[in-house]
mmCIF file of C-alpha atoms in Angstrom:
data_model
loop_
_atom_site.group_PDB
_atom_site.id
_atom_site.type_symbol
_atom_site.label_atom_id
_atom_site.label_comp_id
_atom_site.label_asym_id
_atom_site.label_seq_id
_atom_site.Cartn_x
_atom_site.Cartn_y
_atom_site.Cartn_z
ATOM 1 C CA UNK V 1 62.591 160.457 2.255
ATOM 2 C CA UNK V 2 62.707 161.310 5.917
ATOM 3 C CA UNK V 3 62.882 157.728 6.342
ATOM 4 C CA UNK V 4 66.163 157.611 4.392
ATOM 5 C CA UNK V 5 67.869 159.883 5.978
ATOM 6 C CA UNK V 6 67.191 158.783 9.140
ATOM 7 C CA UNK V 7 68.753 154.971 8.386
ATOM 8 C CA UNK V 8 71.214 156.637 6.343
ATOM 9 C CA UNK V 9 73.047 158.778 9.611
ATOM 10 C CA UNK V 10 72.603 155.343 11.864
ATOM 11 C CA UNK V 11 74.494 153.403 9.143
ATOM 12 C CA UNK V 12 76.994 156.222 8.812
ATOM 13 C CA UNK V 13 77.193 156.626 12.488
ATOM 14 C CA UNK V 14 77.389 152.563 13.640
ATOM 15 C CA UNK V 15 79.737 152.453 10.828
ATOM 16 C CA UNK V 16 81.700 155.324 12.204
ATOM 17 C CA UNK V 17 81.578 153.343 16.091
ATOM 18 C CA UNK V 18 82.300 150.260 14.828
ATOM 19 C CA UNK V 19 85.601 151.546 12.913
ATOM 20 C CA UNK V 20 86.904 153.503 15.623
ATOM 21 C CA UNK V 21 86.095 150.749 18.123
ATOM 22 C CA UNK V 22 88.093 148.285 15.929
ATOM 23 C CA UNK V 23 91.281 148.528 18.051
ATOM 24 C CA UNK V 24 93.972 149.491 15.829
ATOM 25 C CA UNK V 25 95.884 146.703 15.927
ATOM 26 C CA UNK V 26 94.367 144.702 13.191
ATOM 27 C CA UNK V 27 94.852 147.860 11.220
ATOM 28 C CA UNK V 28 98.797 147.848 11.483
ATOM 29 C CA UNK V 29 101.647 146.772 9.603
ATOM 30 C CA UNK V 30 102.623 143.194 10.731
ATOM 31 C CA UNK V 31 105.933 144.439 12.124
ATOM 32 C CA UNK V 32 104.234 146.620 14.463
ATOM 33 C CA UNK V 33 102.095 143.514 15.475
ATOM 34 C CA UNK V 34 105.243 141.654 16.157
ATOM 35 C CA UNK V 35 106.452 144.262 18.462
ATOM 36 C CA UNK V 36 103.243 144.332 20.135
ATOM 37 C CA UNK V 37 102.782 140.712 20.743
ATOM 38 C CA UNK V 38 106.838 141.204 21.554
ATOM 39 C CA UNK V 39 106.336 143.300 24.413
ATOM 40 C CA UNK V 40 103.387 141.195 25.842
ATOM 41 C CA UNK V 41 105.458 138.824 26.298
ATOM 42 C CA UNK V 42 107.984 140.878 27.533
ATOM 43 C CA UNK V 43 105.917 142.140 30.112
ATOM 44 C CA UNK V 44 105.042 138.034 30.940
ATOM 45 C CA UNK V 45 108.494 137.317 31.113
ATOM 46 C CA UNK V 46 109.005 140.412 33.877
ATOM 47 C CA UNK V 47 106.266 139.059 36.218
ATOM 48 C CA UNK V 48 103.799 141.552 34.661
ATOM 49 C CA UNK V 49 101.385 138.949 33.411
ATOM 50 C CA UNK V 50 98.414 140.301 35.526
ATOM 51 C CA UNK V 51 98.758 143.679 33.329
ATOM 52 C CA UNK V 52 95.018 143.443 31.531
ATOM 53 C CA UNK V 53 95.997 144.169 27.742
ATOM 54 C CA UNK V 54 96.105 147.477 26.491
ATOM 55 C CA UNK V 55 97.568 148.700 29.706
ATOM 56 C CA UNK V 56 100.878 149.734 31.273
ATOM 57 C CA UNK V 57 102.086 149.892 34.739
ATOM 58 C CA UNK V 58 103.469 153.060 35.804
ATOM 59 C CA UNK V 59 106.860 153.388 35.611
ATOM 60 C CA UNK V 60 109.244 152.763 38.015
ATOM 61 C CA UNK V 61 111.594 155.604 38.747
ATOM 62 C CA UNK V 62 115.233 155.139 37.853
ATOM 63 C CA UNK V 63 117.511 154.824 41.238
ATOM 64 C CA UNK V 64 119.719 158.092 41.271
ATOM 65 C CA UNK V 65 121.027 157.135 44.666
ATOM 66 C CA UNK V 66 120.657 155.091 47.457
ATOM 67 C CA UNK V 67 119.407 157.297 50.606
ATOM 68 C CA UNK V 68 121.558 156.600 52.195
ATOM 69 C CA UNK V 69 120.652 159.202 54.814
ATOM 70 C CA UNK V 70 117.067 158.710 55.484
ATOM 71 C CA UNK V 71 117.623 154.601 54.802
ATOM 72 C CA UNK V 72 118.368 153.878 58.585
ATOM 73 C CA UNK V 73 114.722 155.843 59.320
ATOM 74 C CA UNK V 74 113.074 153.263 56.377
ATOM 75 C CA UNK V 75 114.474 150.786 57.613
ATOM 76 C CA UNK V 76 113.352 151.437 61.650
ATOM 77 C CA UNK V 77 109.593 152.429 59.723
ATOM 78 C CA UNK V 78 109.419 149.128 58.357
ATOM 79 C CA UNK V 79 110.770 146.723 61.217
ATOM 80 C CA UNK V 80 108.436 148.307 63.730
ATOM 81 C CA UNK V 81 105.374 147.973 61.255
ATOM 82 C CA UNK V 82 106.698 143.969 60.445
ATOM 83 C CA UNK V 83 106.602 143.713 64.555
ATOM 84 C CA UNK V 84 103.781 145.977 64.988
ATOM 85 C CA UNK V 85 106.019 148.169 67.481
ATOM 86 C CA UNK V 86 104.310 151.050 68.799
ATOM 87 C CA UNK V 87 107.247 152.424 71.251
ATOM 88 C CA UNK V 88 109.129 152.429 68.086
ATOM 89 C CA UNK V 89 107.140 154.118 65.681
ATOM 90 C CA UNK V 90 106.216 156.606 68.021
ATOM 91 C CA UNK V 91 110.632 157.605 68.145
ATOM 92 C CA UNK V 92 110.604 156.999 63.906
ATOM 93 C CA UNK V 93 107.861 159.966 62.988
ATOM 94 C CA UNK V 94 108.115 163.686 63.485
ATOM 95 C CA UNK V 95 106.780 165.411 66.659
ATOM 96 C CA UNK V 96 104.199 167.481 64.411
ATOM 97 C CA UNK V 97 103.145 164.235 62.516
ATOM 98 C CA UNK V 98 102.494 162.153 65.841
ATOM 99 C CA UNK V 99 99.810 165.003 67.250
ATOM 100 C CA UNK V 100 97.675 165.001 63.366
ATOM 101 C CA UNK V 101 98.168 161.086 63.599
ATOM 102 C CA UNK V 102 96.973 161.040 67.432
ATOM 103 C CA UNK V 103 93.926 163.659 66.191
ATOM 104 C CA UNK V 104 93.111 161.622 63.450
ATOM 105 C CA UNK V 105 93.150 157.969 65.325
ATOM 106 C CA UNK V 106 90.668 159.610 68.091
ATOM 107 C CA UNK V 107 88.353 161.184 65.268
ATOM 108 C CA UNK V 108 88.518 157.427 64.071
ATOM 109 C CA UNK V 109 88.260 155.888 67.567
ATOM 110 C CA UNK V 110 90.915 153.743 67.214
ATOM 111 C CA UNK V 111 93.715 153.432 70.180
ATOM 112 C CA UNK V 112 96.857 152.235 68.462
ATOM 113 C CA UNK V 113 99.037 153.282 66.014
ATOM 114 C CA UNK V 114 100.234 150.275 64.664
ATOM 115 C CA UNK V 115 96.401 149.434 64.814
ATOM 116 C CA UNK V 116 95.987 152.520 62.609
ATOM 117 C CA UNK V 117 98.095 152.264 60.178
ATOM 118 C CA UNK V 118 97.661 148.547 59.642
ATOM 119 C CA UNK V 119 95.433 149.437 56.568
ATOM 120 C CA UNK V 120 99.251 150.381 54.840
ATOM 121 C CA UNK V 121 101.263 146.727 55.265
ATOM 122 C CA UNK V 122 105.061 147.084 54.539
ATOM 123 C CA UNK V 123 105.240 143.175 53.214
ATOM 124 C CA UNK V 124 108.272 141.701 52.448
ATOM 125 C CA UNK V 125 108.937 144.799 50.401
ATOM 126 C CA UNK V 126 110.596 148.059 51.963
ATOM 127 C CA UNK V 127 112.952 149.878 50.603
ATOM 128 C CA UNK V 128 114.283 154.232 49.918
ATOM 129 C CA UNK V 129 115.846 156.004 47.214
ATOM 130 C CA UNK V 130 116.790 159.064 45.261
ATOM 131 C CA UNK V 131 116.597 161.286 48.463
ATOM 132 C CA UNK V 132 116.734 164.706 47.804
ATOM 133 C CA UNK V 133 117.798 167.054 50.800
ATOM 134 C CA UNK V 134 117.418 170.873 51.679
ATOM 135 C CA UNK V 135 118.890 171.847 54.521
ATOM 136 C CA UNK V 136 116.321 170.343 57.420
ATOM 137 C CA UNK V 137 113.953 168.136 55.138
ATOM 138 C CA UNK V 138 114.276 165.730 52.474
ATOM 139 C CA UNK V 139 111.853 163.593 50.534
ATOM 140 C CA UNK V 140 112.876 160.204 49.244
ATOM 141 C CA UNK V 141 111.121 157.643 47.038
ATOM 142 C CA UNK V 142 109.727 154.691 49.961
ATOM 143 C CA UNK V 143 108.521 151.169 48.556
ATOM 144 C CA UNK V 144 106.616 148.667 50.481
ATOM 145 C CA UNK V 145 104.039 146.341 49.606
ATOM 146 C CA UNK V 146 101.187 148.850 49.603
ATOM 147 C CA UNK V 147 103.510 151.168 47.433
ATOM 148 C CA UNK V 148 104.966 148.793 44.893
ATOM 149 C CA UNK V 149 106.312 151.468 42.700
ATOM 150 C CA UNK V 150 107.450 153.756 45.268
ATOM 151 C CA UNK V 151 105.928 157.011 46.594
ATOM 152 C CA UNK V 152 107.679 160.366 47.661
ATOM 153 C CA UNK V 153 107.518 160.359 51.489
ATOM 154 C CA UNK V 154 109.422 163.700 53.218
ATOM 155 C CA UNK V 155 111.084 163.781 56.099
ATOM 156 C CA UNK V 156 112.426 166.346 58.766
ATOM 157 C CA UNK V 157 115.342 166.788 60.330
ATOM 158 C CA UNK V 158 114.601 166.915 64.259
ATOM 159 C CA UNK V 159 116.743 167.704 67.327
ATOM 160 C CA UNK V 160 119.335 166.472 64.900
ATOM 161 C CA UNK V 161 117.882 163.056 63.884
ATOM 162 C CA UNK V 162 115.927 162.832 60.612
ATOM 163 C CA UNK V 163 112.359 161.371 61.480
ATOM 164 C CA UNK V 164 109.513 160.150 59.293
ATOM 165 C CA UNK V 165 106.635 162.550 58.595
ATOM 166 C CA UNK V 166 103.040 161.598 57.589
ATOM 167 C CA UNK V 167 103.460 163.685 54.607
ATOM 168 C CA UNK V 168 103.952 162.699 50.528
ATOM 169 C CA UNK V 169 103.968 164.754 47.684
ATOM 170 C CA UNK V 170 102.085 162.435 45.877
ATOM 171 C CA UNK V 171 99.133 162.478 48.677
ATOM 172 C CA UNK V 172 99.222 165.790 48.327
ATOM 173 C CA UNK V 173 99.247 166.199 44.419
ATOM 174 C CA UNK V 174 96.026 163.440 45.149
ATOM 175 C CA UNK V 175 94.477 165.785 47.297
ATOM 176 C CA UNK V 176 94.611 169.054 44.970
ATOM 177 C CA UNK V 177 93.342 167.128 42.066
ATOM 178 C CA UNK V 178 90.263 165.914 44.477
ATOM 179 C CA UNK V 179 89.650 169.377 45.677
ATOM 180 C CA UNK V 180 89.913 170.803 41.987
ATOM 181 C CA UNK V 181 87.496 168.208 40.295
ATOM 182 C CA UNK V 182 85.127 168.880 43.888
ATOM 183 C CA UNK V 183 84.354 172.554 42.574
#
């Protein structure tokens, strides 16, 4: 008897797994199959064919505007990492963001900045938008190659330029979640 209802909870369970493991999609209407084979090949036809199946990318933000205030700063950030331009990356950040980068390339023992932050490659790809200002800082959505779908970057307004600041939302948003899940 014991025997029983031992194999009969590992048939009900394996049955159970096996069911919910099933996928779904053999389980749906065949118009709902269409419009997921439709949008795998929609994502194909975008240049999204090395999305694994059952995925998504994250979306990409709509443009609300063009930054038109912190592009010319971008655009300087980007040229200087293309030509590896220390003199000039050194004028694009902020003065507060140059002494944590100097602190953290000595803790690192590197000499460079453009050696630094060589790990982050602009690419071919480097681009702002939707800047949001408030009075002396903005943040703005940057995309580069490393960044593909953008990330919020802030800026500061400095001795009356706007400079570049080694500081993101989303890094920090990464770094709360990483000290909340550390406890």
């Amino acid at each position: 008897m014991r025997f029983q209802s031992l194999l009969f909870i590992f048939a009900l369970a394996a049955s159970t797994l096996l069911f919910s493991c099933s996928g779904g999609e053999q389980d749906k209407k065949p118009e709902e199959n269409k419009e997921v084979t439709a949008n795998k090949s929609n994502e194909k036809s975008k240049g999204n064919s090395n999305v694994p199946a059952g995925t998504s990318r994250t979306p990409t933000p709509e443009t609300v505007n063009q930054a038109e205030t912190v592009k010319p700063v971008v655009e300087a950030y980007c040229i200087a990492m293309q030509k590896r331009d220390e003199s000039s990356l050194r004028k694009i950040y902020s003065s507060a963001s140059l002494r944590q980068l100097d602190a953290d390339m000595r803790a690192d023992g590197v000499r460079s900045l453009t050696e630094y932050l060589s790990n982050e490659p602009v690419g071919n790809k480097c681009s702002v938008r939707n800047e949001k200002i408030a009075g002396n800082a903005a943040i703005a959505l940057v995309t580069t190659q490393t960044y593909p779908n953008g990330i919020q970057w802030k800026f500061i307004k400095e001795k009356g330029e706007w400079k570049m600041t080694n500081q993101s939302s989303d890094f920090d948003a990464v770094r709360k979640a990483t000290k909340k899940s550390g406890k």
